[in-house]
XYZ file of C-alpha atoms in Angstrom:
739
model
C 64.771 154.787 58.619
C 61.807 155.261 56.291
C 59.649 152.196 55.644
C 58.233 151.745 52.133
C 54.677 150.439 52.346
C 52.745 149.292 49.289
C 49.333 150.658 50.271
C 47.218 153.612 49.258
C 45.901 155.961 51.947
C 42.466 154.328 51.849
C 43.980 150.840 51.990
C 46.105 151.814 55.017
C 42.951 152.583 57.022
C 41.468 149.209 56.021
C 44.721 147.448 56.914
C 44.882 149.112 60.340
C 41.259 148.199 61.142
C 41.831 144.571 60.109
C 45.162 144.221 61.921
C 43.704 145.753 65.098
C 41.028 143.069 65.058
C 43.530 140.242 64.541
C 45.956 141.574 67.185
C 43.134 141.840 69.715
C 42.124 138.260 68.891
C 45.693 137.100 69.555
C 46.223 139.142 72.735
C 42.977 138.018 74.362
C 43.083 134.511 72.926
C 46.529 133.575 74.241
C 45.527 134.559 77.792
C 42.436 132.353 77.467
C 44.423 129.512 75.893
C 46.528 129.155 79.033
C 43.322 128.304 80.925
C 41.480 126.537 78.060
C 44.142 124.309 76.513
C 41.578 121.908 75.034
C 39.540 124.622 73.304
C 39.996 123.673 69.632
C 37.874 126.577 68.361
C 40.069 129.021 70.258
C 43.259 127.529 68.798
C 41.742 127.673 65.315
C 40.814 131.351 65.717
C 44.366 132.137 66.889
C 45.813 130.284 63.904
C 43.540 132.182 61.496
C 44.488 135.514 63.055
C 48.223 134.808 62.722
C 47.694 133.553 59.161
C 45.736 136.675 58.203
C 48.396 138.962 59.680
C 51.078 137.082 57.759
C 49.187 137.439 54.500
C 48.578 141.139 55.074
C 52.252 141.697 55.904
C 53.287 139.931 52.709
C 50.828 141.957 50.691
C 52.374 145.258 51.799
C 55.960 143.991 51.714
C 56.667 144.084 55.476
C 59.226 141.252 55.549
C 60.003 141.292 59.276
C 56.323 140.999 60.120
C 56.074 138.121 57.663
C 58.930 136.325 59.445
C 57.515 136.580 62.948
C 53.890 135.893 62.003
C 54.990 132.911 59.908
C 56.873 131.302 62.812
C 54.018 132.092 65.225
C 51.554 130.539 62.779
C 53.747 127.437 62.481
C 53.835 127.066 66.269
C 50.047 127.412 66.459
C 49.736 124.761 63.768
C 51.622 122.371 66.054
C 49.315 123.316 68.944
C 46.371 122.685 66.633
C 47.731 119.216 65.845
C 48.207 118.450 69.537
C 52.001 118.215 69.250
C 52.735 121.368 71.264
C 51.308 122.097 74.717
C 50.467 125.775 75.428
C 52.297 125.939 78.756
C 53.011 129.264 80.539
C 56.453 129.588 78.913
C 55.005 129.218 75.407
C 52.197 131.663 76.213
C 54.802 134.168 77.463
C 56.657 133.961 74.150
C 53.435 134.146 72.132
C 52.382 137.297 73.980
C 55.854 138.774 73.437
C 55.378 138.013 69.738
C 52.027 139.839 69.769
C 53.747 142.867 71.322
C 56.431 142.747 68.624
C 53.858 142.413 65.827
C 51.973 145.390 67.274
C 55.138 147.506 67.113
C 55.786 146.344 63.547
C 52.174 147.159 62.648
C 52.669 150.667 64.064
C 55.558 151.085 61.627
C 52.964 150.984 58.855
C 51.202 153.972 60.439
C 54.353 156.018 61.048
C 56.162 154.653 57.943
C 59.328 154.643 60.067
C 61.209 151.536 61.208
C 61.118 151.083 64.987
C 64.386 149.172 65.265
C 62.772 146.335 67.219
C 64.745 143.070 67.198
C 62.678 139.971 66.453
C 65.518 137.476 65.922
C 65.232 135.909 69.379
C 61.485 135.333 69.043
C 61.797 133.922 65.516
C 64.612 131.601 66.633
C 62.565 130.408 69.614
C 59.575 129.391 67.497
C 61.782 127.906 64.774
C 63.579 125.869 67.433
C 60.271 124.475 68.693
C 59.236 123.442 65.189
C 62.637 121.895 64.391
C 62.574 119.871 67.622
C 59.104 118.568 66.814
C 60.075 117.839 63.190
C 63.176 115.925 64.302
C 61.162 113.801 66.728
C 58.592 113.025 64.010
C 61.191 111.951 61.383
C 61.283 108.222 62.263
C 62.225 105.904 60.698
C 64.593 108.271 58.828
C 65.104 106.082 55.779
C 61.385 105.713 55.156
C 60.871 109.458 55.535
C 63.643 110.239 53.059
C 62.298 107.723 50.593
C 58.794 109.136 50.820
C 60.052 112.691 50.430
C 62.107 111.683 47.403
C 59.159 109.967 45.776
C 56.942 112.972 46.436
C 59.483 115.359 44.925
C 59.834 113.160 41.861
C 56.057 113.093 41.427
C 55.826 116.854 41.788
C 58.703 117.389 39.386
C 57.129 115.092 36.828
C 53.819 116.908 37.138
C 55.261 120.397 36.893
C 58.361 120.535 34.727
C 57.283 119.150 31.355
C 60.701 117.590 31.020
C 62.732 120.272 32.805
C 64.899 118.958 35.651
C 64.718 122.067 37.834
C 60.965 122.558 38.110
C 58.381 124.786 36.499
C 60.033 128.028 35.296
C 58.178 131.179 36.355
C 59.050 134.670 35.156
C 57.446 137.999 36.080
C 58.304 141.539 35.071
C 57.361 144.096 37.725
C 56.169 147.482 36.523
C 58.801 150.203 36.668
C 56.068 152.473 38.021
C 55.797 150.306 41.152
C 56.528 152.247 44.337
C 57.840 149.117 46.070
C 59.086 146.408 43.660
C 60.505 144.480 46.640
C 56.975 144.184 48.039
C 55.754 142.776 44.704
C 58.653 140.309 44.641
C 57.788 139.220 48.177
C 54.174 138.692 47.123
C 55.322 136.552 44.194
C 57.577 134.521 46.480
C 54.831 133.932 49.080
C 52.292 132.985 46.408
C 54.662 130.429 44.849
C 55.716 129.056 48.249
C 52.065 128.300 48.919
C 51.847 126.232 45.711
C 54.877 124.001 46.161
C 58.654 124.029 46.662
C 60.838 126.779 45.179
C 64.155 125.267 44.074
C 65.718 128.521 42.856
C 64.764 132.169 42.793
C 66.153 135.506 41.620
C 66.349 137.867 43.413
C 66.981 135.752 46.512
C 64.737 135.942 49.572
C 67.530 137.746 51.432
C 67.782 140.384 48.685
C 64.022 140.876 48.700
C 63.965 141.310 52.485
C 66.791 143.843 52.300
C 64.681 145.936 49.918
C 66.697 145.450 46.723
C 64.820 147.037 43.798
C 64.614 144.306 41.179
C 62.021 144.584 38.420
C 62.517 141.053 37.061
C 61.564 138.012 39.108
C 62.312 134.414 38.127
C 61.931 131.128 39.971
C 61.684 127.383 39.456
C 58.808 125.695 41.217
C 58.133 122.038 41.999
C 54.363 121.814 42.204
C 51.416 119.620 41.328
C 49.484 122.705 40.188
C 48.871 123.241 36.484
C 50.171 126.195 34.474
C 46.711 127.726 34.580
C 46.406 127.354 38.375
C 49.805 128.970 38.961
C 48.934 131.747 36.528
C 45.576 132.421 38.176
C 47.291 132.713 41.576
C 49.929 135.170 40.353
C 47.499 137.264 38.306
C 45.930 138.624 41.505
C 49.186 140.467 42.263
C 49.044 143.987 40.867
C 51.734 145.959 39.003
C 52.958 142.901 37.028
C 53.535 143.897 33.382
C 54.560 140.462 32.073
C 54.005 136.938 33.348
C 55.310 133.652 31.850
C 54.587 130.189 33.212
C 56.574 127.303 31.658
C 57.726 129.747 28.938
C 54.086 130.522 28.086
C 52.918 134.121 28.288
C 49.679 134.740 30.199
C 47.481 137.778 30.698
C 48.476 139.777 33.764
C 44.964 141.077 34.298
C 43.397 139.204 37.242
C 40.084 137.554 36.503
C 38.618 139.126 39.623
C 39.213 142.648 38.322
C 38.611 142.155 34.620
C 35.854 144.281 33.109
C 32.567 143.279 34.653
C 31.007 140.411 32.735
C 27.279 140.273 32.238
C 24.792 137.597 31.460
C 23.315 137.603 27.981
C 19.834 138.013 29.373
C 19.879 140.752 31.997
C 23.281 142.451 32.372
C 23.695 141.206 35.959
C 27.311 141.057 37.230
C 28.375 137.414 37.566
C 31.357 137.725 39.930
C 30.796 137.971 43.690
C 33.106 140.970 44.086
C 31.210 142.871 41.397
C 27.896 141.944 43.013
C 29.032 143.248 46.397
C 30.410 146.506 44.996
C 27.437 147.211 42.727
C 25.052 146.451 45.598
C 26.826 148.928 47.877
C 27.888 146.261 50.383
C 31.629 147.032 50.044
C 33.860 149.604 48.348
C 36.314 149.065 45.503
C 39.156 149.514 48.009
C 37.766 146.695 50.181
C 37.532 144.406 47.146
C 41.065 145.191 45.979
C 42.455 144.612 49.462
C 40.581 141.313 49.851
C 41.803 140.053 46.468
C 45.391 140.829 47.449
C 44.930 138.976 50.740
C 43.327 136.002 48.996
C 46.164 135.731 46.466
C 48.728 135.225 49.241
C 46.839 132.551 51.154
C 48.347 129.090 51.103
C 44.919 127.554 51.641
C 42.697 129.727 49.477
C 39.544 130.999 51.190
C 36.454 132.011 49.280
C 36.399 135.735 48.540
C 33.267 136.180 50.636
C 34.937 134.579 53.672
C 38.010 136.820 53.264
C 35.746 139.886 53.291
C 33.889 138.631 56.375
C 37.168 137.905 58.199
C 38.436 141.425 57.518
C 35.039 142.793 58.690
C 34.310 144.556 55.426
C 30.820 143.106 55.775
C 28.997 140.687 58.060
C 28.057 137.093 57.275
C 24.412 138.182 57.222
C 25.163 140.879 54.626
C 27.108 138.370 52.525
C 24.183 135.928 52.625
C 21.816 138.768 51.750
C 23.946 139.792 48.757
C 24.095 136.225 47.441
C 20.343 135.797 47.870
C 19.695 139.092 46.095
C 21.971 137.999 43.261
C 20.018 134.752 42.842
C 16.764 136.696 42.736
C 18.192 139.209 40.272
C 18.893 136.449 37.775
C 15.122 136.053 37.434
C 14.324 139.732 36.968
C 13.857 141.712 33.787
C 16.311 144.489 32.997
C 13.830 147.146 34.141
C 13.099 145.358 37.407
C 16.796 144.738 37.935
C 17.752 148.414 37.711
C 15.092 149.365 40.230
C 16.191 146.544 42.516
C 19.876 147.481 42.322
C 19.077 151.094 43.147
C 17.087 149.964 46.163
C 19.835 147.587 47.272
C 22.420 150.334 47.106
C 20.373 152.376 49.537
C 19.650 149.480 51.886
C 23.239 148.295 52.098
C 24.529 151.601 53.495
C 23.923 150.632 57.132
C 26.958 152.038 58.914
C 29.380 154.909 58.445
C 32.629 155.939 60.106
C 33.069 159.402 61.565
C 35.664 161.201 63.654
C 35.436 161.729 67.409
C 35.816 165.473 66.829
C 32.602 165.515 64.786
C 30.726 163.721 67.563
C 32.060 166.204 70.118
C 30.941 169.099 67.916
C 27.516 167.501 67.497
C 27.197 167.128 71.270
C 28.144 170.803 71.742
C 25.429 171.849 69.286
C 22.886 169.644 71.072
C 23.869 171.351 74.319
C 23.159 174.730 72.746
C 19.779 173.441 71.570
C 18.945 172.271 75.084
C 19.745 175.724 76.486
C 17.422 177.324 73.923
C 14.742 174.693 74.589
C 14.834 175.488 78.305
C 14.501 179.183 77.492
C 11.486 178.506 75.268
C 9.853 176.479 78.049
C 10.292 179.395 80.448
C 8.815 181.825 77.940
C 5.872 179.491 77.404
C 5.174 179.391 81.142
C 5.338 183.189 81.341
C 2.963 183.680 78.390
C 0.471 180.872 78.991
C -1.229 182.540 81.937
C -1.988 185.662 79.883
C -2.575 184.272 76.407
C -3.854 180.735 76.949
C -7.097 181.542 75.069
C -5.389 183.205 72.098
C -5.477 180.743 69.198
C -2.219 181.951 67.648
C -0.412 181.623 70.958
C -1.878 178.146 71.429
C -0.230 177.117 68.136
C 3.016 178.701 69.326
C 2.825 176.763 72.601
C 2.250 173.528 70.662
C 5.281 174.256 68.460
C 7.437 174.917 71.530
C 6.316 171.607 73.021
C 7.132 169.815 69.763
C 10.583 171.443 69.552
C 11.228 170.375 73.135
C 10.261 166.773 72.387
C 12.424 166.612 69.240
C 15.378 168.168 71.076
C 15.055 165.572 73.843
C 14.991 162.748 71.292
C 18.020 164.226 69.518
C 19.838 164.471 72.850
C 19.122 160.801 73.582
C 20.282 159.657 70.139
C 23.536 161.658 70.257
C 24.277 160.335 73.741
C 23.689 156.789 72.495
C 26.091 157.351 69.582
C 28.795 158.417 72.051
C 28.269 155.358 74.244
C 30.926 152.641 74.053
C 31.163 149.288 75.861
C 33.633 149.219 78.751
C 35.193 146.231 76.958
C 37.258 148.823 75.082
C 39.175 149.300 78.347
C 38.522 145.975 80.113
C 39.907 143.800 77.294
C 43.518 144.763 78.001
C 43.373 143.767 81.672
C 43.390 139.916 81.441
C 46.837 140.088 79.813
C 48.053 142.661 82.339
C 46.844 140.705 85.394
C 48.260 137.481 83.989
C 51.708 139.043 83.461
C 51.726 140.642 86.927
C 50.693 137.361 88.559
C 53.563 135.585 86.794
C 56.039 138.192 88.057
C 54.684 137.914 91.603
C 54.692 134.096 91.406
C 50.987 133.972 92.263
C 48.124 131.980 90.789
C 45.188 134.262 90.054
C 41.884 133.645 88.330
C 40.806 136.930 86.751
C 37.084 137.267 86.015
C 35.523 140.046 83.925
C 31.771 140.690 84.091
C 29.533 143.223 82.387
C 32.070 144.130 79.717
C 29.218 145.079 77.353
C 27.987 147.790 79.736
C 28.059 151.100 77.866
C 29.336 154.484 79.035
C 30.114 157.806 77.366
C 33.452 157.889 75.569
C 34.641 160.860 77.646
C 34.151 158.800 80.835
C 35.749 155.731 79.285
C 38.898 157.663 78.389
C 39.463 158.485 82.071
C 38.897 154.967 83.441
C 42.092 153.318 82.267
C 44.638 154.655 84.779
C 42.524 154.274 87.965
C 41.591 150.692 87.076
C 45.204 149.782 86.282
C 46.236 151.043 89.725
C 43.435 149.190 91.539
C 44.199 145.922 89.738
C 47.925 146.245 90.438
C 47.159 146.744 94.117
C 44.874 143.705 94.116
C 47.620 141.522 92.631
C 50.438 142.884 94.788
C 48.782 143.917 98.079
C 45.568 141.896 98.020
C 46.131 138.314 96.872
C 48.437 136.409 99.224
C 51.092 133.858 98.305
C 49.738 130.339 97.714
C 51.300 128.967 100.926
C 49.739 131.690 103.059
C 46.335 131.187 101.432
C 46.411 127.442 102.010
C 47.450 127.961 105.638
C 44.381 130.199 106.052
C 42.132 127.523 104.530
C 41.733 129.289 101.183
C 42.310 127.870 97.680
C 45.904 128.344 96.498
C 44.622 130.264 93.480
C 43.296 133.721 94.271
C 40.500 135.479 92.414
C 40.050 139.046 91.192
C 36.705 140.146 89.744
C 36.237 143.254 87.596
C 32.572 144.069 86.999
C 30.575 146.897 85.426
C 26.827 147.484 85.614
C 24.219 150.205 85.236
C 22.544 151.121 88.514
C 20.093 153.988 89.163
C 21.156 155.955 86.088
C 24.855 155.621 86.848
C 27.610 153.154 86.024
C 29.080 151.170 88.912
C 32.456 149.455 88.492
C 33.751 147.111 91.177
C 37.186 145.576 91.698
C 37.006 142.687 94.160
C 39.759 140.366 95.388
C 39.507 137.469 97.834
C 42.833 138.306 99.487
C 43.705 139.044 103.086
C 42.046 142.443 103.225
C 43.555 145.696 104.470
C 45.187 145.697 107.923
C 43.573 148.817 109.386
C 45.811 148.735 112.473
C 48.891 149.051 110.264
C 47.183 151.786 108.260
C 46.444 153.788 111.432
C 49.986 153.252 112.746
C 51.444 154.548 109.476
C 49.094 157.538 109.508
C 50.126 158.406 113.079
C 53.840 158.059 112.247
C 53.403 160.449 109.311
C 51.479 162.983 111.365
C 48.239 162.557 109.406
C 46.239 161.774 112.556
C 46.921 161.772 116.283
C 47.190 158.654 118.439
C 43.935 159.541 120.212
C 42.137 159.947 116.876
C 43.453 156.537 115.809
C 42.032 154.904 118.950
C 38.523 156.260 118.405
C 38.528 155.734 114.645
C 36.048 153.227 113.205
C 37.069 150.439 110.819
C 35.535 152.279 107.844
C 37.208 155.567 108.756
C 40.559 153.780 108.972
C 40.050 152.283 105.516
C 39.516 155.749 104.040
C 42.992 156.757 105.245
C 44.515 154.900 102.280
C 43.245 157.725 100.074
C 45.575 160.181 101.828
C 48.580 161.280 99.798
C 51.784 159.330 100.482
C 50.280 156.686 102.774
C 51.424 153.102 102.198
C 51.688 149.999 104.359
C 54.473 148.668 102.115
C 57.946 148.973 103.622
C 59.690 148.130 100.358
C 58.964 149.102 96.798
C 57.415 146.478 94.530
C 58.062 145.949 90.826
C 54.309 145.675 90.324
C 52.771 148.538 92.313
C 55.743 150.457 93.661
C 55.116 151.370 97.289
C 51.361 151.482 96.863
C 51.465 155.283 96.706
C 48.811 156.755 94.479
C 45.375 155.895 95.878
C 44.911 159.628 96.441
C 45.530 160.132 92.713
C 43.003 157.397 91.921
C 40.375 159.204 93.977
C 41.247 162.570 92.429
C 40.917 161.134 88.903
C 37.552 159.559 89.710
C 36.203 162.699 91.380
C 37.419 164.818 88.447
C 34.761 163.120 86.307
C 32.050 163.608 88.965
C 32.492 160.097 90.310
C 33.111 158.593 93.722
C 35.084 155.639 95.043
C 34.283 153.560 98.108
C 36.025 150.689 99.841
C 35.089 147.674 101.954
C 37.626 145.227 103.356
C 37.952 142.386 105.830
C 40.499 139.572 106.385
C 37.816 136.972 105.639
C 36.310 138.285 102.399
C 39.116 140.426 100.948
C 38.769 143.931 99.515
C 36.117 145.562 97.370
C 36.521 148.915 95.597
C 33.357 150.439 94.143
C 33.522 153.271 91.608
C 30.311 155.157 90.825
C 30.255 157.363 87.727
C 27.744 159.355 85.671
C 26.898 157.918 82.265
C 28.000 161.134 80.556
C 29.737 164.418 81.353
C 28.411 166.448 78.443
C 24.813 167.034 79.562
C 23.835 166.665 83.198
C 20.339 166.188 84.618
C 20.330 168.697 87.467
C 18.200 169.772 90.416
C 18.229 173.579 90.553
C 18.032 175.133 94.029
C 18.102 178.660 95.421
C 20.688 179.888 97.920
C 20.491 183.576 98.819
C 20.099 185.194 95.389
C 22.075 182.518 93.500
C 20.877 179.544 91.491
C 22.922 176.394 92.106
C 22.756 172.951 90.485
C 23.029 169.548 92.155
C 23.722 166.458 89.971
C 20.381 164.682 89.894
C 22.094 161.273 89.916
C 23.260 161.991 93.495
C 19.887 163.234 94.749
C 17.818 160.771 96.781
C 14.870 162.995 97.699
C 13.826 166.520 98.660
C 12.493 167.135 102.170
C 10.890 169.786 104.315
C 12.148 169.248 107.858
C 10.514 170.854 110.865
C 13.120 172.900 112.700
C 12.103 171.215 115.935
C 13.199 167.819 114.529
C 16.827 168.915 114.050
C 19.205 167.675 116.767
C 22.895 168.192 117.504
C 25.203 165.170 117.895
C 28.891 165.754 118.704
C 28.644 169.295 117.428
C 26.934 168.424 114.115
C 23.312 168.962 113.149
C 21.443 165.756 112.285
C 17.895 164.694 111.605
C 16.248 161.292 111.830
C 14.595 160.176 108.577
C 12.805 156.814 108.607
C 14.948 155.463 111.464
C 18.190 156.639 109.830
C 20.372 159.503 111.040
C 21.095 162.061 108.311
C 23.952 164.555 108.920
C 23.076 168.085 107.761
C 25.216 170.596 105.868
C 24.127 174.237 105.807
C 25.202 175.119 102.291
C 25.373 178.862 102.938
C 27.798 178.406 105.837
C 30.056 175.979 103.958
C 30.282 178.230 100.876
C 30.517 181.437 102.944
C 27.354 182.904 101.438
C 25.633 185.706 103.340
C 22.753 183.756 104.821
C 19.267 185.184 104.905
C 17.034 184.644 107.900
C 14.550 181.818 107.475
C 11.101 183.040 108.516
C 9.505 179.594 108.155
C 9.314 176.877 110.806
C 10.864 174.331 108.453
C 14.102 173.852 106.487
C 14.351 172.849 102.811
C 16.723 169.862 102.600
C 18.083 167.890 99.644
C 19.051 164.341 100.684
C 22.040 163.250 98.589
C 24.441 160.326 98.461
C 28.115 160.285 97.579
C 29.552 156.793 97.597
C 28.302 155.194 100.814
C 27.782 158.544 102.556
C 24.259 159.993 102.965
C 23.945 163.715 103.737
C 21.227 166.372 103.872
C 22.036 169.751 102.269
C 20.078 172.706 103.686
C 19.165 175.271 101.012
C 16.764 178.229 100.757
C 14.330 176.870 98.158
C 13.776 174.176 95.543
C 13.390 175.309 91.942
C 13.109 172.624 89.248
C 14.838 169.758 87.447
C 16.626 170.679 84.230
C 19.100 169.134 81.781
C 22.122 171.412 81.607
C 25.174 171.603 79.397
C 28.019 171.858 81.914
C 31.059 173.986 81.104
C 34.352 173.792 83.008
C 35.274 176.555 85.440
C 37.289 179.384 83.916
C 40.930 180.029 84.761
C 40.032 182.553 87.480
C 37.598 180.200 89.223
C 39.243 176.801 88.679
C 40.566 176.683 92.269
C 37.200 177.621 93.796
C 36.212 174.820 96.152
C 32.714 173.420 96.197
C 31.987 173.795 92.472
C 32.699 171.624 89.417
C 31.415 173.795 86.564
C 28.922 176.322 85.267
C 25.904 176.348 83.004
C 23.786 178.973 81.272
C 20.088 178.672 82.068
C 17.270 179.377 79.664
C 16.804 182.915 81.037
C 20.479 183.720 80.486
C 21.378 183.370 84.176
C 24.595 181.533 85.065
C 24.167 178.593 87.459
C 27.087 177.158 89.418
C 27.191 173.332 89.533
C 28.019 171.953 92.984
C 30.865 169.460 93.426
C 29.751 167.076 96.169
C 33.249 165.707 96.730
C 34.863 169.030 97.616
C 31.668 170.181 99.345
C 31.881 167.265 101.783
C 35.544 168.016 102.422
C 34.708 171.650 103.199
C 32.096 170.390 105.659
C 34.630 167.960 107.209
C 32.563 164.988 106.061
C 34.735 162.382 104.272
């Protein structure tokens, strides 16, 4: 069924941005509230978020969202007053309400009703409030007397002799796309001013979407005619408005023609100041005024704009200060100042991801051309270094190279996003899984502000979900078992991100019982993955790596949380697909630690170029430790594999030509050229023919014909037009039987 929404296209984007912010506040805040029940600031922020969502829903005429946000807000009000304890059951229902509100919010985007039922949630919260209200209503006779007196006072103040309350009439424009939304706005505005004793159309008719262009109500309120009128004037598409039988202008004061001071033509109203100064758009102002009109406790316009993130508090303070200064300026000075302010206020812009991707592609092309220019410069310098014209050319090439490098850095920075964009959803997920598993778990997130390229971030979600599910289900033991082992009943899972050596390292650590490697080996033998003799000689670390084999699980029965544990092979594949690696450490005493190492970006890769036969190959520079020249006499053979001792450490060697089936050329020298690399915890030396140079390359995926070629992850065009193959260390190590 189609949903009629009273928003323009520009206002929809503002609404979505604001609602996303409020929903995130609720989702994260409720998880925190369970642990921080005495945090008054947290409760207040949750209340404000629910209140803002309710006002926004009323503004666009989304009645079901109004109902659920209103009851959630009422429950939070009781928590705020200390009458309701945020126990796990209440938090469960609050989080369910957030899920429901999210679905209702998505209806605004699709403009189609989802069919979600919210009656049970609304009834639950209403029941809580009614129970609390009933317990507070003592003694009953005094309460009734006080209520009666209050009503009489309100009636006396508002009716001017009428027994039913202050009569309010509004005629909704016949051009209105959604008259029901306007009627709902009128109802919510009046409900915030007092008690509605009668109303036509009824609330039920409004919620059912009945198109009525005349709205009438009787209101018991202490507000004056002018105050009621001012509140209702902010609602658009009202052709006629009468309060207590008196007609009033339907043009809101906030959007009347801009008034000016007699001296210097400076706009007096805050909204006008912000728009004329370039701090906000007209659409932001209109949206904020609508939101403000529906608030029961009116906020200042500036605060509404800050809450909806149309501008920051600092920008608001700056605008006010500028306005004060402008009052002292002459007309000529003022115009110059306003022009300057308009330029200064434009500090941020929104752009699409597709544009950023296109920009990165163009930067990659520039880098290829820059590398080509550098090669040409090297070829020409030896012959023309004394020619003045060529000297100027060389200087220009150097300058172009420097500017291109700066542009590359800036574009990469624009694409960087904090991992919080992914991490923020996990506290709720871990909390829900722990509840299902009947386990107490303290979930700690560190380094959520660490930044990584958006393309990497997009691929992190699924692997981390799987690792966290395994930590909850397989890692953390039941409370009784933990206490018997001398551990705290509450387990702990830590998710951390950090930058390290030009890469991003993400760790998932739990203090559970670790991985039983004997069971892992037994399962692997039973499935034919390894032989019994291989299992006996296998080290602890080698046994741990077996969990990355497809189909291996130590779970005998499926779990509602992580199934049978199948899928660690998929986790590794997903990580390696973005040039990353995953390692594992585990022991019964300290629990299990997964470490994911990833490049900061996939678009442009710093690379070490090497020569093998007649081909140029690229190694990701982030994985390179050092380059070495090893005397052939220093190379030894251990258990059939070539190794060399480097600074008291044994380094296994891979002859790249043999692994890739290249036709090797005889080495006439008495040394070997070796690149020492790391992949996860593994350190390996790769024997090549010659070192070339370091170069930033734009990496392209392998074509359809070469996508199944093992040992390579992509290709790149060098400055001289030659195609270089980029080595994939993960598959290279597998080809060399080094896991």
